[in-house]
GROMACS .gro file of C-alpha atoms in nm:
model
  182
    1MET     CA    1   0.022   0.020  -0.021
    2ARG     CA    2   0.106   0.392  -0.059
    3HIS     CA    3  -0.048   0.557   0.182
    4GLY     CA    4   0.113   0.926   0.303
    5LYS     CA    5   0.357   0.822  -0.049
    6LYS     CA    6   0.255   1.213  -0.190
    7ILE     CA    7   0.628   1.285  -0.360
    8ASN     CA    8   0.870   1.093  -0.569
    9HIS     CA    9   1.188   1.084  -0.387
   10LEU     CA   10   1.414   0.999  -0.678
   11GLY     CA   11   1.638   0.816  -0.500
   12ARG     CA   12   1.788   1.090  -0.285
   13LYS     CA   13   1.795   1.249   0.044
   14THR     CA   14   1.574   1.542   0.100
   15ALA     CA   15   1.828   1.816   0.090
   16HIS     CA   16   2.037   1.642  -0.164
   17ARG     CA   17   1.657   1.611  -0.375
   18LYS     CA   18   1.606   2.002  -0.329
   19ALA     CA   19   1.891   2.077  -0.395
   20MET     CA   20   1.848   1.949  -0.777
   21LEU     CA   21   1.539   2.060  -0.771
   22ALA     CA   22   1.634   2.440  -0.726
   23ASN     CA   23   1.938   2.406  -0.966
   24MET     CA   24   1.653   2.220  -1.236
   25ALA     CA   25   1.424   2.531  -1.147
   26CYS     CA   26   1.732   2.780  -1.199
   27SER     CA   27   1.839   2.634  -1.548
   28LEU     CA   28   1.425   2.569  -1.667
   29ILE     CA   29   1.412   2.971  -1.597
   30GLU     CA   30   1.724   3.098  -1.747
   31HIS     CA   31   1.665   2.868  -2.064
   32LYS     CA   32   1.323   2.848  -2.077
   33ARG     CA   33   1.369   2.413  -2.158
   34ILE     CA   34   1.613   2.197  -2.037
   35ASN     CA   35   1.609   1.816  -2.114
   36THR     CA   36   1.584   1.524  -1.785
   37THR     CA   37   1.402   1.173  -1.683
   38VAL     CA   38   1.015   1.239  -1.732
   39ALA     CA   39   1.019   1.155  -1.292
   40LYS     CA   40   1.239   1.471  -1.227
   41ALA     CA   41   1.051   1.625  -1.499
   42LYS     CA   42   0.768   1.593  -1.353
   43ALA     CA   43   0.875   1.641  -1.003
   44LEU     CA   44   1.041   1.936  -1.081
   45LYS     CA   45   0.670   2.092  -1.242
   46GLN     CA   46   0.573   2.049  -0.913
   47PHE     CA   47   0.775   2.251  -0.734
   48ILE     CA   48   0.850   2.505  -1.025
   49GLU     CA   49   0.496   2.563  -1.069
   50PRO     CA   50   0.369   2.719  -0.755
   51LEU     CA   51   0.648   2.977  -0.704
   52ILE     CA   52   0.590   3.136  -1.073
   53THR     CA   53   0.229   3.154  -0.954
   54LYS     CA   54   0.390   3.329  -0.652
   55SER     CA   55   0.594   3.580  -0.867
   56LYS     CA   56   0.273   3.719  -1.129
   57ALA     CA   57   0.226   4.076  -1.064
   58GLU     CA   58  -0.134   4.001  -0.977
   59ASN     CA   59   0.008   3.881  -0.657
   60ASN     CA   60   0.286   4.133  -0.528
   61VAL     CA   61   0.041   4.422  -0.536
   62SER     CA   62   0.137   4.596  -0.271
   63ALA     CA   63   0.547   4.615  -0.150
   64ASP     CA   64   0.528   4.351   0.184
   65LYS     CA   65   0.364   4.092  -0.087
   66GLY     CA   66   0.610   4.135  -0.292
   67THR     CA   67   0.927   4.124  -0.139
   68HIS     CA   68   0.725   3.835   0.085
   69ASN     CA   69   0.664   3.648  -0.226
   70ARG     CA   70   1.077   3.692  -0.310
   71ARG     CA   71   1.157   3.552  -0.013
   72ILE     CA   72   1.046   3.311  -0.039
   73VAL     CA   73   1.091   3.252  -0.379
   74PHE     CA   74   1.449   3.286  -0.334
   75LYS     CA   75   1.409   3.047  -0.007
   76ASN     CA   76   1.339   2.755  -0.288
   77LEU     CA   77   1.542   2.805  -0.579
   78ARG     CA   78   1.904   3.021  -0.375
   79ASP     CA   79   1.961   3.257  -0.744
   80LYS     CA   80   1.898   3.559  -0.691
   81TYR     CA   81   2.008   3.655  -1.053
   82ALA     CA   82   1.687   3.385  -1.128
   83VAL     CA   83   1.424   3.549  -0.881
   84THR     CA   84   1.482   3.857  -1.098
   85GLU     CA   85   1.465   3.694  -1.431
   86LEU     CA   86   1.126   3.504  -1.296
   87PHE     CA   87   0.961   3.807  -1.148
   88SER     CA   88   1.082   4.048  -1.407
   89VAL     CA   89   1.081   3.830  -1.768
   90VAL     CA   90   0.860   3.513  -1.737
   91SER     CA   91   0.578   3.695  -1.504
   92GLU     CA   92   0.526   3.928  -1.773
   93LYS     CA   93   0.445   3.619  -2.015
   94VAL     CA   94   0.222   3.436  -1.759
   95ALA     CA   95   0.055   3.632  -1.610
   96ASP     CA   96  -0.257   3.594  -1.854
   97ARG     CA   97  -0.285   3.212  -1.789
   98PRO     CA   98  -0.431   3.086  -1.564
   99GLY     CA   99  -0.232   2.849  -1.461
  100GLY     CA  100   0.027   2.517  -1.589
  101TYR     CA  101   0.290   2.745  -1.666
  102THR     CA  102   0.506   2.407  -1.779
  103ARG     CA  103   0.509   2.146  -2.044
  104ILE     CA  104   0.692   1.795  -2.064
  105ILE     CA  105   0.686   1.610  -2.385
  106LYS     CA  106   0.817   1.267  -2.384
  107LEU     CA  107   1.170   1.250  -2.617
  108GLY     CA  108   1.269   0.852  -2.576
  109ASN     CA  109   1.451   0.634  -2.391
  110ARG     CA  110   1.853   0.801  -2.321
  111LEU     CA  111   2.146   0.551  -2.549
  112GLY     CA  112   2.293   0.481  -2.199
  113ASP     CA  113   2.058   0.311  -1.913
  114ASN     CA  114   1.765   0.348  -2.106
  115ALA     CA  115   1.536   0.575  -1.892
  116ASP     CA  116   1.290   0.745  -2.042
  117MET     CA  117   1.356   1.108  -2.149
  118ALA     CA  118   1.141   1.413  -2.081
  119MET     CA  119   1.135   1.830  -2.225
  120ILE     CA  120   1.034   2.037  -1.973
  121GLU     CA  121   0.943   2.352  -2.107
  122LEU     CA  122   0.773   2.681  -1.976
  123VAL     CA  123   0.479   2.740  -2.215
  124ASP     CA  124   0.460   3.086  -2.337
  125PHE     CA  125   0.843   3.093  -2.428
  126ASN     CA  126   0.789   2.784  -2.689
  127GLU     CA  127   0.673   2.990  -3.020
  128LEU     CA  128   0.626   2.717  -3.262
  129TYR     CA  129   0.393   2.609  -3.068
  130ASN     CA  130   0.219   2.917  -3.035
  131ALA     CA  131   0.262   3.053  -3.378
  132GLY     CA  132  -0.048   2.894  -3.468
  133LYS     CA  133  -0.280   2.873  -3.238
  134PRO     CA  134  -0.454   3.319  -3.202
  135LYS     CA  135  -0.458   3.464  -2.921
  136LYS     CA  136  -0.841   3.403  -2.763
  137LYS     CA  137  -0.983   3.621  -2.515
  138SER     CA  138  -0.958   3.459  -2.210
  139THR     CA  139  -1.249   3.479  -1.998
  140ARG     CA  140  -1.433   3.269  -1.649
  141ARG     CA  141  -1.718   3.046  -1.722
  142SER     CA  142  -1.990   3.094  -1.446
  143ARG     CA  143  -2.240   2.838  -1.359
  144ARG     CA  144  -2.521   3.050  -1.435
  145SER     CA  145  -2.482   3.196  -1.712
  146GLY     CA  146  -2.761   3.065  -1.985
  147GLY     CA  147  -2.638   3.167  -2.256
  148GLY     CA  148  -2.274   3.078  -2.285
  149ASP     CA  149  -2.165   3.167  -2.638
  150ALA     CA  150  -2.436   3.415  -2.738
  151GLU     CA  151  -2.252   3.654  -3.004
  152ALA     CA  152  -2.072   3.348  -3.141
  153VAL     CA  153  -2.460   3.226  -3.218
  154ALA     CA  154  -2.580   3.569  -3.372
  155VAL     CA  155  -2.290   3.566  -3.601
  156GLU     CA  156  -2.341   3.258  -3.770
  157LYS     CA  157  -2.727   3.358  -3.738
  158GLU     CA  158  -2.629   3.672  -3.932
  159THR     CA  159  -2.407   3.496  -4.204
  160LYS     CA  160  -2.659   3.222  -4.305
  161VAL     CA  161  -2.897   3.484  -4.306
  162LYS     CA  162  -2.687   3.705  -4.613
  163ASP     CA  163  -2.594   3.363  -4.787
  164GLU     CA  164  -2.989   3.232  -4.787
  165VAL     CA  165  -3.133   3.628  -4.927
  166LYS     CA  166  -2.837   3.618  -5.197
  167PRO     CA  167  -2.914   3.797  -5.544
  168GLU     CA  168  -3.016   3.563  -5.832
  169ALA     CA  169  -2.809   3.703  -6.028
  170GLN     CA  170  -2.493   3.689  -5.858
  171ALA     CA  171  -2.514   3.378  -5.724
  172ASP     CA  172  -2.615   3.216  -6.145
  173SER     CA  173  -2.243   3.492  -6.162
  174GLU     CA  174  -2.126   3.237  -5.943
  175ILE     CA  175  -2.218   2.904  -6.134
  176LYS     CA  176  -2.108   2.961  -6.459
  177THR     CA  177  -1.780   3.112  -6.360
  178ASP     CA  178  -1.856   2.755  -6.092
  179ASP     CA  179  -1.931   2.593  -6.438
  180SER     CA  180  -1.637   2.786  -6.628
  181LYS     CA  181  -1.328   2.617  -6.417
  182GLU     CA  182  -1.435   2.309  -6.433
   0.00000   0.00000   0.00000
């Protein structure tokens, strides 16, 4: 039975594990993506996501909260350059994201020992994944709203009405152009 076994110890004692996760988190903040094993990537995700949440501007409205959050993050990361990078560059990029700041992509097995390898990256810094997708509005839906997507439905109805009311002369010219192409 695995009662009370919340964290993966990764085959290390507590101090070694905390130091390793702090170093990996600093590398992730600096380079925006790192390659590691799947187990370490999952442990790193649990370690770094709360720190990124603490760095967001909405959580640092007053000077007291900002200083307190910086000290908490510094206690975990132990690198002032990583903390500065996290609170300036990274927090601006993830400001509108409600969570899920990292992505784990499995890469296959390592040649030497056949360990499962993965790449963990900060989601907002991958330009290839974000290039094809348009920027969507971040709205939160409540349980009480009955309409849902009322604007999209209205726009869809308008286009249907315009298509049905198309003049016959214009429709005939479109048919002729279609015949000429064949």
